[in-house]
XYZ file of C-alpha atoms in Angstrom:
559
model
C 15.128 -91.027 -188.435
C 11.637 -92.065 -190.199
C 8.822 -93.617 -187.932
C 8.762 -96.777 -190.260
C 11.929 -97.386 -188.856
C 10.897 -97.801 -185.551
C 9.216 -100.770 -184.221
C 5.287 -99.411 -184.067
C 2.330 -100.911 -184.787
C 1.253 -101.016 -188.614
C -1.694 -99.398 -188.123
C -0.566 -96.125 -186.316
C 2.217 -96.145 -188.730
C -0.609 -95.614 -191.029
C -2.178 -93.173 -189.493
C 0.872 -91.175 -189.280
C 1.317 -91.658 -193.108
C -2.036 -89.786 -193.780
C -1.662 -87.507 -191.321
C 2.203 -86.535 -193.416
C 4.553 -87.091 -190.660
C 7.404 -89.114 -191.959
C 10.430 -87.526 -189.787
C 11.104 -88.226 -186.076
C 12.153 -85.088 -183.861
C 14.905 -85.255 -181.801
C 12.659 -86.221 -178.675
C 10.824 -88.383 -180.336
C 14.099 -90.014 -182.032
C 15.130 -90.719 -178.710
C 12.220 -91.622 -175.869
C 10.357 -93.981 -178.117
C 12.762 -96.714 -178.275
C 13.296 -96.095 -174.859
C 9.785 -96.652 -174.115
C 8.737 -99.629 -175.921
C 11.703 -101.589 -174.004
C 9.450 -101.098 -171.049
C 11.900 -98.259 -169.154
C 10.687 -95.149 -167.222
C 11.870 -92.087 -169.281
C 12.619 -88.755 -168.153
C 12.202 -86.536 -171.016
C 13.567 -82.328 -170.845
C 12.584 -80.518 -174.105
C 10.633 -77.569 -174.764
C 6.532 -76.804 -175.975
C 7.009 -77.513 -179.817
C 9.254 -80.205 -179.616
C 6.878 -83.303 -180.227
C 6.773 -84.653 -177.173
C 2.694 -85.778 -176.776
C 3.592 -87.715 -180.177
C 6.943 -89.189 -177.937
C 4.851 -91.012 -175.506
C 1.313 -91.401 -177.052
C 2.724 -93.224 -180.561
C 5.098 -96.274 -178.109
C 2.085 -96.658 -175.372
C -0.795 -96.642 -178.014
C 1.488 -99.375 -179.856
C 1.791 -101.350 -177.210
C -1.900 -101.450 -176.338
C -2.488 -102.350 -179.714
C -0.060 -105.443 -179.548
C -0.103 -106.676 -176.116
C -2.728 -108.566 -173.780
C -4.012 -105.503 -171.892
C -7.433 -106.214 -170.317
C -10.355 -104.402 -171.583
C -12.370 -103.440 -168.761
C -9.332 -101.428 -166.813
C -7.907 -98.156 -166.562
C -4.768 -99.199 -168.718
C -3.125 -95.651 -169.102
C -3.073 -92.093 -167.099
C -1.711 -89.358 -168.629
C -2.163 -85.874 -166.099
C -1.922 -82.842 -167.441
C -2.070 -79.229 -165.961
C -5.020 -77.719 -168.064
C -7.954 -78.556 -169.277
C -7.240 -76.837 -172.730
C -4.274 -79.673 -173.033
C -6.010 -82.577 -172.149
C -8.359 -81.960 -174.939
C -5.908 -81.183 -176.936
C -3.982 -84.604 -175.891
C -7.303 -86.668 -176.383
C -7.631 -85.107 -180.142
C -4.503 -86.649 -180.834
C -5.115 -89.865 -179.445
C -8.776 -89.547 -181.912
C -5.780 -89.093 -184.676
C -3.534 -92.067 -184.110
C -5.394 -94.557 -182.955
C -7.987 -94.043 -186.100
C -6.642 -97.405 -187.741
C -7.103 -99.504 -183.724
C -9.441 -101.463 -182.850
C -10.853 -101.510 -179.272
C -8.461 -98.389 -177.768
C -10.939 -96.182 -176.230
C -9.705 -92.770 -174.462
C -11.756 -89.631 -172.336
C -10.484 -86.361 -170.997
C -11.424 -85.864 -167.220
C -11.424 -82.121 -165.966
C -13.749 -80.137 -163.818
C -15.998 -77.066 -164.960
C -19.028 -79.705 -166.685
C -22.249 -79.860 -166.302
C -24.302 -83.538 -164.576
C -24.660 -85.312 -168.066
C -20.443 -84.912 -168.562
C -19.745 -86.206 -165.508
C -22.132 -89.172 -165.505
C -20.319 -89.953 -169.118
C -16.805 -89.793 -166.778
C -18.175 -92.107 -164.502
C -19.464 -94.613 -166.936
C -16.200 -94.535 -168.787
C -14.065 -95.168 -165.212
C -16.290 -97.642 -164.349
C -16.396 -99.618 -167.539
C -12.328 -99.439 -167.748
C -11.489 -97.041 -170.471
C -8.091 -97.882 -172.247
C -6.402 -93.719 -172.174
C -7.894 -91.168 -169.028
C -6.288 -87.893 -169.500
C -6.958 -85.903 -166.643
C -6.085 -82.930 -164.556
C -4.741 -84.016 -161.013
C -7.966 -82.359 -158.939
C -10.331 -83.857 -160.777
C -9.013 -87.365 -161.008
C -8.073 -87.089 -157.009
C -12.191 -86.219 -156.662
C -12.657 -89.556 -158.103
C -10.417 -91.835 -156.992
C -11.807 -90.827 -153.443
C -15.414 -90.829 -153.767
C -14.027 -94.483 -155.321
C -15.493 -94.146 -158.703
C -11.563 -95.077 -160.246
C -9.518 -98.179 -159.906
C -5.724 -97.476 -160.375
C -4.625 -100.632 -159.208
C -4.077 -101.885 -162.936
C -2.474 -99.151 -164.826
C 0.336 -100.124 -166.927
C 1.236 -96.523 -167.915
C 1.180 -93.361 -166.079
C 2.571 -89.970 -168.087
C 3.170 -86.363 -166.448
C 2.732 -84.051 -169.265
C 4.296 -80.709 -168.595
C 5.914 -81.538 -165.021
C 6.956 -78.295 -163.878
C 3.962 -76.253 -164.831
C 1.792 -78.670 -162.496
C 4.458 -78.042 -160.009
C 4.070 -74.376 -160.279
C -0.007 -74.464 -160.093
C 0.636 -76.295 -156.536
C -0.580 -80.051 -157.994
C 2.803 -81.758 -156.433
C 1.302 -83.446 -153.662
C -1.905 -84.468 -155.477
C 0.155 -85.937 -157.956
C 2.175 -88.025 -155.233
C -1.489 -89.149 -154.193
C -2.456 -90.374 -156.919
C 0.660 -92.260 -157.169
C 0.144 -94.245 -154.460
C -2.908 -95.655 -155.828
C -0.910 -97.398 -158.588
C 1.036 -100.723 -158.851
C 4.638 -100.927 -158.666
C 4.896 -102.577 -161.946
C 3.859 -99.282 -163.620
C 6.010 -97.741 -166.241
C 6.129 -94.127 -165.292
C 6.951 -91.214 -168.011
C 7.828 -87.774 -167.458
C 7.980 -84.882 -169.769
C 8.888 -81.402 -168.483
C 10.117 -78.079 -170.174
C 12.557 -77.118 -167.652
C 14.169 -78.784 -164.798
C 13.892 -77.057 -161.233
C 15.322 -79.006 -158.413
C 11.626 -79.665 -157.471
C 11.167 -81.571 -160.843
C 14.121 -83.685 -159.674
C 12.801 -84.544 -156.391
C 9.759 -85.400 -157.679
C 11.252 -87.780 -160.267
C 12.950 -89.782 -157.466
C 9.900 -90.161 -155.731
C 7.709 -91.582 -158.797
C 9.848 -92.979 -161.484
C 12.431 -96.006 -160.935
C 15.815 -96.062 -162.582
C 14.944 -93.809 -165.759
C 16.628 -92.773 -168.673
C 17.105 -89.191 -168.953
C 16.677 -87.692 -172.531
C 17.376 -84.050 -172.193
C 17.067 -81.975 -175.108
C 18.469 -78.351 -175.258
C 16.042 -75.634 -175.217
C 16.205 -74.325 -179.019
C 16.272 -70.879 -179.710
C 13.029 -69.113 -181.102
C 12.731 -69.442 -184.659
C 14.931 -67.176 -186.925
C 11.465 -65.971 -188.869
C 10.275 -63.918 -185.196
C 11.162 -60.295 -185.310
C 11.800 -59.876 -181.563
C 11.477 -56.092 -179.993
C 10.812 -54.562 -176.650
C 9.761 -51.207 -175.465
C 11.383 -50.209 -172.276
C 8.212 -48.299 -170.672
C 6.622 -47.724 -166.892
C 3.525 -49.706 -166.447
C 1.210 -46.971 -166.950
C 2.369 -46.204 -170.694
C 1.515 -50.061 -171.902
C -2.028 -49.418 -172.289
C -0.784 -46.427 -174.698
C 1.631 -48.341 -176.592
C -0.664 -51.263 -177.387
C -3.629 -48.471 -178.607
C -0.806 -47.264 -180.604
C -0.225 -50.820 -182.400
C -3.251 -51.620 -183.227
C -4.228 -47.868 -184.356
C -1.586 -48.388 -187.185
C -2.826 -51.745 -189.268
C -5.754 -54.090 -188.750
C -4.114 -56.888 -186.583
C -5.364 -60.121 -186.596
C -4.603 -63.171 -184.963
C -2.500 -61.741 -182.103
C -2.002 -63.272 -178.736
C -1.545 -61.522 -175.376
C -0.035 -63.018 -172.597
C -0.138 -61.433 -168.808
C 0.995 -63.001 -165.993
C -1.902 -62.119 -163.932
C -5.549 -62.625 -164.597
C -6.641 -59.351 -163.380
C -4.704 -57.437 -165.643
C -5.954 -60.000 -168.437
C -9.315 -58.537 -167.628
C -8.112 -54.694 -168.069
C -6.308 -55.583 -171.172
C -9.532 -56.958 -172.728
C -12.026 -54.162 -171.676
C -9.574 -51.716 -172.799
C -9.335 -52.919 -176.540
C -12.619 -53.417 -176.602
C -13.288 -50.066 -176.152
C -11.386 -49.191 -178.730
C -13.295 -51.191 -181.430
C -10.976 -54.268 -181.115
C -12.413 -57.801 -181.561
C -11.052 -59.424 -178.677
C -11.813 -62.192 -175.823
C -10.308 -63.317 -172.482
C -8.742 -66.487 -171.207
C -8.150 -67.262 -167.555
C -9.020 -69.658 -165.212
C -11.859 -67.484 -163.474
C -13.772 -68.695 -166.561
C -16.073 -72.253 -166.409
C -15.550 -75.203 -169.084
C -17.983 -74.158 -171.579
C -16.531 -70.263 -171.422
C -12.929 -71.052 -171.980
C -14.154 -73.406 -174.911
C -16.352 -71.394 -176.334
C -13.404 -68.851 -176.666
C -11.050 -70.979 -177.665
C -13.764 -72.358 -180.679
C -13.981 -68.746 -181.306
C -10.347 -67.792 -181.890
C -9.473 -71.121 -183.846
C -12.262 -70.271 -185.989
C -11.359 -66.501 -186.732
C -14.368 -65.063 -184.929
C -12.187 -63.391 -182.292
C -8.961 -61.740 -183.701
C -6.784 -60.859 -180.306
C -6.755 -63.052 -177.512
C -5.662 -62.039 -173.968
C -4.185 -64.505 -171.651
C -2.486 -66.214 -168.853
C 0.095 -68.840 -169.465
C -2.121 -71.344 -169.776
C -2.394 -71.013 -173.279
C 1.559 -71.106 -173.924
C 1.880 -74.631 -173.085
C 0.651 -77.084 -175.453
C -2.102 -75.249 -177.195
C -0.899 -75.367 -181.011
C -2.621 -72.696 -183.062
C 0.101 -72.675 -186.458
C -1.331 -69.181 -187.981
C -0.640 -67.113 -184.732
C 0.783 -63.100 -186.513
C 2.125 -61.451 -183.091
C 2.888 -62.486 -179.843
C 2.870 -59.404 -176.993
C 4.258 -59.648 -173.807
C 2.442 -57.262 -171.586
C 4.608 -58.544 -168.720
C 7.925 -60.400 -168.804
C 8.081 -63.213 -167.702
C 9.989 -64.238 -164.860
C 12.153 -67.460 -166.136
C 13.762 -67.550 -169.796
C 12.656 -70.243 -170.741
C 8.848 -69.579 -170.695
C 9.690 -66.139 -172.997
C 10.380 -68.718 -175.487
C 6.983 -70.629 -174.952
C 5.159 -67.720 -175.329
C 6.902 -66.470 -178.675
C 6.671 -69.889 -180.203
C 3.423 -69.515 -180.555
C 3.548 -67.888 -183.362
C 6.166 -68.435 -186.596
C 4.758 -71.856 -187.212
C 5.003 -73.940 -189.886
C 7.130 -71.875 -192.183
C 5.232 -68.672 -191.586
C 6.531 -65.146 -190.398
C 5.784 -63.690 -187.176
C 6.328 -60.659 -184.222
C 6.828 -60.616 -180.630
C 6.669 -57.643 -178.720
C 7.342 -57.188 -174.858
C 6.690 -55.193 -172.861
C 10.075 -54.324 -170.281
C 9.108 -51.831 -166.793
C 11.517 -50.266 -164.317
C 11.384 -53.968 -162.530
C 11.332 -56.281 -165.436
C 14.729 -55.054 -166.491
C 16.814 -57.692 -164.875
C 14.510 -60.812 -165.777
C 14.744 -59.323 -169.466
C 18.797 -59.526 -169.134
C 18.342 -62.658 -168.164
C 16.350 -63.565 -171.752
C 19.410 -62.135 -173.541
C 21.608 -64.014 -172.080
C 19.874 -67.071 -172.767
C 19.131 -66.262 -175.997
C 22.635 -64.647 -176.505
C 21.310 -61.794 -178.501
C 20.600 -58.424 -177.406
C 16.499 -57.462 -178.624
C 15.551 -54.619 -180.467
C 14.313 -51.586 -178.163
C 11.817 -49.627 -179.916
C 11.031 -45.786 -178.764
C 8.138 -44.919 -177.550
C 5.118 -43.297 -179.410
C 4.586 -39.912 -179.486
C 2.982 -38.062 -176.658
C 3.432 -41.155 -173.971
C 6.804 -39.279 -172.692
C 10.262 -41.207 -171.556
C 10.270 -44.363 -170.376
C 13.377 -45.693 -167.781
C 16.869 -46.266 -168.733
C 17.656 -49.515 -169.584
C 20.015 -50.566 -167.015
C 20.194 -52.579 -163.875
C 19.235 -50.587 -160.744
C 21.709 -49.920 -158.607
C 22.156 -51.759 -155.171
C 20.995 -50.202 -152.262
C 23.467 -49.846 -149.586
C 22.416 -51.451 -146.438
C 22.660 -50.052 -142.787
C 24.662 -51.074 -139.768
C 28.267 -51.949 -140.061
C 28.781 -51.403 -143.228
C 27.984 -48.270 -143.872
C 29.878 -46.980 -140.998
C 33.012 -48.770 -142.332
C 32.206 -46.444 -145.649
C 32.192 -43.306 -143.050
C 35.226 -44.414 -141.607
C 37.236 -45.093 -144.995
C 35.979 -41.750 -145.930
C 37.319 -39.848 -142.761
C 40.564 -41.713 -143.989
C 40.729 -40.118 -147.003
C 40.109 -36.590 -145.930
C 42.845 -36.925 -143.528
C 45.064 -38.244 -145.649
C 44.021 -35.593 -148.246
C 44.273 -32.726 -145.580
C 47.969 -33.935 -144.671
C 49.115 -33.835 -148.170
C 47.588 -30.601 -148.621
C 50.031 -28.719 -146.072
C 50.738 -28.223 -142.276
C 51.564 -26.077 -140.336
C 49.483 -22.456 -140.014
C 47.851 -23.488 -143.372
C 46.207 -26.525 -141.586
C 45.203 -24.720 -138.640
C 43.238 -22.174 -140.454
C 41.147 -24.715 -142.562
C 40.604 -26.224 -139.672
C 38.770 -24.056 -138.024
C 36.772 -22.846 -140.829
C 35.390 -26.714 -141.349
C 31.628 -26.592 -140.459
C 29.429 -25.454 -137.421
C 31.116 -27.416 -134.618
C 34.243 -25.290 -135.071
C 32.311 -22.355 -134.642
C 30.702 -23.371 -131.480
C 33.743 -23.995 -129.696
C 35.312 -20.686 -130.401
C 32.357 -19.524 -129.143
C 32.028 -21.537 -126.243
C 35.732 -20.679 -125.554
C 35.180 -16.951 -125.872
C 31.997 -17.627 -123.346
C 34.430 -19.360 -120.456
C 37.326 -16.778 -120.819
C 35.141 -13.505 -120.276
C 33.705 -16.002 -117.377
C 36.619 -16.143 -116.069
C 37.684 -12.723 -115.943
C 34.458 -11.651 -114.226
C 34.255 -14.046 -111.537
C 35.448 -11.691 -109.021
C 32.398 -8.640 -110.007
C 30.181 -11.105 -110.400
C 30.815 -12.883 -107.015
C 30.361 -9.191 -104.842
C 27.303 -8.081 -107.236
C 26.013 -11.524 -105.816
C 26.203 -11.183 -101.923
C 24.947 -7.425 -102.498
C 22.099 -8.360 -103.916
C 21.234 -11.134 -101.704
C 21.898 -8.978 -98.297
C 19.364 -5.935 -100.071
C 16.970 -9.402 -100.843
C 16.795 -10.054 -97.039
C 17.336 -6.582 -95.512
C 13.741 -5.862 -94.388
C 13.546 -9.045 -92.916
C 16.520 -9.513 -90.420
C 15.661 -4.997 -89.733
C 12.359 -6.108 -89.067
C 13.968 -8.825 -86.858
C 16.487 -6.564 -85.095
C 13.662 -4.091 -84.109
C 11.536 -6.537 -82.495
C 14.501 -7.697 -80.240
C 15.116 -4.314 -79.432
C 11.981 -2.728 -78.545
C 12.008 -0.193 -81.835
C 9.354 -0.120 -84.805
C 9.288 -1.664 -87.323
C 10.024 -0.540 -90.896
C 6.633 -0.389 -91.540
C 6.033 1.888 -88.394
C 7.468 5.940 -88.502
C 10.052 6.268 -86.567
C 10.771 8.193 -83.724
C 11.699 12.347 -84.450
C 15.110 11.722 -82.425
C 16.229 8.346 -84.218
C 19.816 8.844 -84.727
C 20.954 7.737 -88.287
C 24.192 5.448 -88.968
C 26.807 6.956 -91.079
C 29.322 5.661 -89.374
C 30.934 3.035 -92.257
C 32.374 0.864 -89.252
C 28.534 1.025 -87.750
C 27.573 -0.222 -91.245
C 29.997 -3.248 -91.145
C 29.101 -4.178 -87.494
C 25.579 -4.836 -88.774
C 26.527 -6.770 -91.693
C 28.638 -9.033 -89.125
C 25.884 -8.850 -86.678
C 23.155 -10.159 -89.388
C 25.400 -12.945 -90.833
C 25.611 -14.366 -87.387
C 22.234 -14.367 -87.215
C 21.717 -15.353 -90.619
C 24.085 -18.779 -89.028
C 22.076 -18.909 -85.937
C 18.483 -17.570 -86.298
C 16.074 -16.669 -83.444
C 12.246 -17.940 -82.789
C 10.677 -14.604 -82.777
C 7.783 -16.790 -81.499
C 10.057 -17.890 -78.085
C 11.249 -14.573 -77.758
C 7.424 -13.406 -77.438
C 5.991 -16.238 -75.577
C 6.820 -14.792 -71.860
C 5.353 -11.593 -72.762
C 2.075 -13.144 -73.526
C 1.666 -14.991 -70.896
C 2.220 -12.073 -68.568
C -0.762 -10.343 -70.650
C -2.703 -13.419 -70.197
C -2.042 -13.572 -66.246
C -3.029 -9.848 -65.763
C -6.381 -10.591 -67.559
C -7.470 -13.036 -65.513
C -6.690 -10.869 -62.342
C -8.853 -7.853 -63.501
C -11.558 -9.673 -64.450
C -13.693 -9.936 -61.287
C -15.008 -13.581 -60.290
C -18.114 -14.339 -60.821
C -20.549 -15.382 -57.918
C -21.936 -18.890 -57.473
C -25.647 -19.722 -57.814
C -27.120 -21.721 -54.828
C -28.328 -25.115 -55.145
C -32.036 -25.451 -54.842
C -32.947 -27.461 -51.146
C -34.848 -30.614 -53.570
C -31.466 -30.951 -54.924
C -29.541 -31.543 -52.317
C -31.981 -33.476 -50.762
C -31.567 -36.013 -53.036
C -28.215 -35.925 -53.979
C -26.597 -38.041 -51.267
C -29.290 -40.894 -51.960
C -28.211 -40.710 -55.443
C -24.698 -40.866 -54.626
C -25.395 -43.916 -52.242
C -27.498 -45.654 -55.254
C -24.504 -45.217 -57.933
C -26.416 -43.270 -59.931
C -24.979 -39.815 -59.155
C -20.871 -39.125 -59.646
C-alpha cells in the first residue's frame, strides 16, 4: 500500500515524498487506519519495522486537521531512553516540516539549568508533541510544572523494554493524570504477560496488530564461537588483529564489562568509545555524535543502543554475551545489514549461554556457524546442553533401590547354588568382617571354660595379701610384712589349701571391721594409762578468795 492512499494530511504526505518513502510497511499498513478512526491500538512488531512512522504520521495528521488547542500538552509519547526520544523528536522535525503551528520537545534527565528552564517554558506554554522518559516527566508532573488533563494522545514506545528497566508503575502514574477520553497507543517488540496486564490497565477496547518477528536479514553472515569467558578478550584481539574494522558495534549485557571491553581495545590501538547509562547527557551524546560521524570506529554497549537507534552503515555486530530472550538477538544483529548493505554478527556462546543460544536456533530455525578458536587460546566447551543434576532425597534412593534390583536379578541369573555362595562372600569388606567376627565368637566360645578359672585365680592372688593380712590380725600372728616366727609350720596339706580358700570367700561374703575387732583392746590400753599416771595434787585457794566468794555468789555475779 502507498501513503497517498491513506487518508493523511497533504502536507506530511509531502514531506514523506521528499523524504522518498512511497511504500507502507506491514505495521504501518495496518495501525494507521486504525488510528485515525480514533481506536486504541496495540501494535507487536519488531525494532526495524516502522513503527515511530505508524503512530507519529496518523497523530501529527490529525493535529494538523482538527481543533486541538494551542496552549496544551496535546500528545505524550514515553519512551525508555534518552537516545530514542531524540531520535523520535528528529522525526517529528522531518514530518511535520510542511505544518504550521505543531511544536514538539524531548524531556529526559542528565541537562544542565538552561535545558531544563527551556522544558519548563515549553510545559508551561502547552507544547503540541512531549516525548519523554517516564522519570523525568513523573519529576514534573509532581513539582506541578505539567498539565495532563488535556492530552488527546498518549503513545508507549517500546513497552516491554520500559517494563524491563522497572518504569511500570511510573507509567501507571502518569496515567492517572490523564483524561478518559484519551486515545492510548502501544507499541512493543515482544509480548510478556506483563505487557498484557499492563495493556488492560491503560488502553480500552484496542485493536491488536501483531506482526511476526521477521527473521534477520539474509545479507548477515551469522557465526558463534563456543568459548569460556576468559578466552573472549583473546578472540576479539584476534579479530581485529586480522583487518582494520570499522564501524562495529559491541553489545554486553552488563555495563561493567562494557567498561573492560573498551579499556581493553584501547590498549590495543583500537579507536573505540563506551555507552552505558553510568554516563551524563552530554557524554552519551557526545559519543553518539562521535560514532555517527566516523570519529569513533567500535562502539561498546548495553542494549540501549539496540532499540531504536538507526545507524544504516553498521559492518559487524558482536555479541560478547548472549542474550537471554530470542528475540532481542535479532535487535542486536539488525543493526547492521541495512539498507541493502552486507554485514557480520558474531557471538560470543560460554559454558552457560549454551541453552539460551538453542533457544536462538530454534527461533530462527537454523543452526549458526561455530567457528574454532584461534590459535594458542586452547579448547573451549562442548556444545551441548549440560546435563541435569540429580537431586537428593527420595529420589535418589529409589535409583539405589532399582539398582540393588538389578544386581539381584543379575546374580540369580548368573547361577545358584555353591557358585552363589562363593561370590557372595567375596563381595566387599562387610563380608570379610563377619567371617571375622564369626571366627572371633567361636574361639570365644571354646575358651570360656580357661578363661573363666584363669579369672578367679587371678583375682584370689589380687586380694591374697589383704584377707592374710586380715587373718593374722584375728589371730594374733604377724603380718606379712613382719618375719615370722622360726617354728611357723607351713601348709602343704592341699585340703589345708582349700579350707582357706572356703574360709576367705566367706569372708570375702561377710567382711569384718578390723576397727571393732580392735576397739576393746584400746580402751583397755587407755584405762591402764590413766591408772599409772599418778594424780596430781590440788593448789589451795588463797584466804582473799574465799573471802569473797560467797558475797559474790550472793550478788549473782559469781557461778
Amino acid at each position: 500500500m502507498y501513503f497517498d492512499e491513506l487518508d493523511l494530511n497533504d502536507n506530511v504526505l509531502d514531506a514523506l515524498y521528499d523524504m522518498h518513502f512511497e511504500t507502507c510497511t506491514p505495521v504501518q499498513e495496518k495501525c494507521i487506519p486504525e488510528i485515525l478512526k480514533g481506536n486504541d491500538v496495540l501494535g507487536v512488531a519488531q525494532t526495524g519495522t516502522g513503527k515511530t512512522a505508524a503512530y507519529l504520521l496518523p497523530i501529527l495528521s490529525k493535529l494538523a486537521d482538527g481543533d486541538y488547542s494551542k496552549d496544551t500538552i496535546n500528545c505524550v509519547i514515553m519512551s525508555p531512553t534518552r537516545e530514542l526520544a531524540q531520535q523520535i523528536d528528529q522525526a517529528i522535525q522531518g514530518f511535520d516540516y510542511y505544518l504550521n503551528g505543531v511544536s514538539s520537545l524531548a524531556i529526559y534527565g542528565g541537562n544542565d539549568g538552561n535545558r531544563y528552564d527551556q522544558e519548563l517554558k515549553s510545559l508551561t506554554l502547552g507544547a503540541d508533541v512531549i516525548i519523554a522518559t517516564p522519570g523525568r516527566l513523573l519529576s514534573h508532573i509532581t513539582m506541578g510544572n505539567a498539565d495532563l488533563s488535556k492530552v488527546s494522545f498518549f503513545v508507549l514506545d517500546e513497552a516491554d523494554r520500559m517494563l524491563d528497566m522497572g518504569f511500570s508503575e511510573d507509567i501507571k502514574k502518569i496515567a492517572k493524570h490523564l483524561p478518559p477520553t484519551c486515545q492510548t497507543i502501544m507499541f512493543s517488540a515482544t509480548m510478556p504477560e506483563k505487557i498484557e496486564e499492563l495493556a488492560k490497565t491503560i488502553l480500552k477496547n484496542p485493536v491488536e496488530v501483531k506482526i511476526a518477528v521477521s527473521k534477520p536479514a539474509e545479507k548477515i553472515k551469522q557465526s558463534a564461537y563456543v568459548c569460556y569467558e576468559d578466552q573472549k578478550m583473546g578472540i576479539i584481539k584476534d579479530i581485529f588483529k586480522h583487518g582494520d574494522l570499522k564501524r562495529v558495534i559491541i553489545f554486553s549485557g552488563k555495563k561493567q564489562k562494557v567498561k573492560m571491553i573498551n579499556h581493553a581495545l584501547q590498549k590495543i590501538n583500537v579507536n573505540s568509545g563506551e555507552m552505558h547509562s553510568d554516563l551524563d547527557q552530554a557524554q552519551r551524546d557526545d559519543i553518539m555524535y562521535k560514532f555517527k560521524s566516523g570519529q569513533i570506529d567500535v562502539l561498546v554497549a548495553t542494549d540501549i543502543v539496540a532499540r531504536g537507534i538507526d545507524i544504516d552503515d553498521i559492518a559487524m555486530v558482536i555479541n560478547f554475551d548472549v542474550p537471554r530472550d530470542a528475540e532481542d538477538y535479532v535487535h542486536r544483529i539488525g543493526r547492521t545489514a541495512r539498507a541493502d548493505r552486507d554485514g557480520v554478527a558474531i557471538t560470543f556462546i560460554n559454558e552457560d549461554d549454551i541453552v539460551y543460544f538453542k533457544q536462538i536456533e530454534k527461533l530462527l530455525k537454523k543452526e549458526i556457524e561455530k567457528v574454532a578458536l584461534p590459535e594458542g587460546l586452547g579448547k573451549g566447551p562442548e556444545y551441548k546442553l549440560p546435563e541435569k543434576q540429580k537431586g537428593r532425597g527420595r529420589g535418589r534412593r529409589n535409583d539405589r533401590r532399582d539398582r540393588r534390583g538389578n544386581d539381584t536379578k543379575k546374580a540369580e541369573g548368573e547361577g545358584n547354588g555353591q557358585q552363589q555362595q562363593e561370590k557372595r562372600n567375596t563381595r566387599g569388606n562387610r563380608n570379610r568382617n563377619n567371617n571375622r567376627n564369626a571366627q572371633k565368637q567361636g574361639e570365644k566360645t571354646e575358651n570360656a571354660p580357661a578363661n573363666a578359672s584363669e579369672k578367679t585365680q587371678t583375682r584370689n592372688r589380687r586380694n591374697k595379701p589383704r584377707r592374710a593380712n586380715t587373718e593374722a590380725r584375728n589371730a594374733g600372728q604377724p603380718t606379712a610384712n613382719q618375719k615370722p616366727a622360726a617354728n611357723a609350720a607351713k601348709p602343704t596339706d592341699n585340703g589345708a589349701q582349700t579350707a582357706d580358700r572356703e574360709q576367705r570367700r566367706r569372708q570375702k561374703r561377710r567382711p569384718q571391721k578390723p576397727q571393732a575387732r580392735q576397739a576393746q583392746p584400746a580402751r583397755q590400753q587407755n584405762d591402764n594409762k590413766r591408772q599409772n599416771v599418778a594424780p596430781q595434787p590440788k593448789k589451795q585457794e588463797s584466804k582473799l578468795k574465799s573471802i569473797i566468794s560467797k558475797p559474790l555468789k550472793w550478788l549473782g555475779l559469781k557461778k
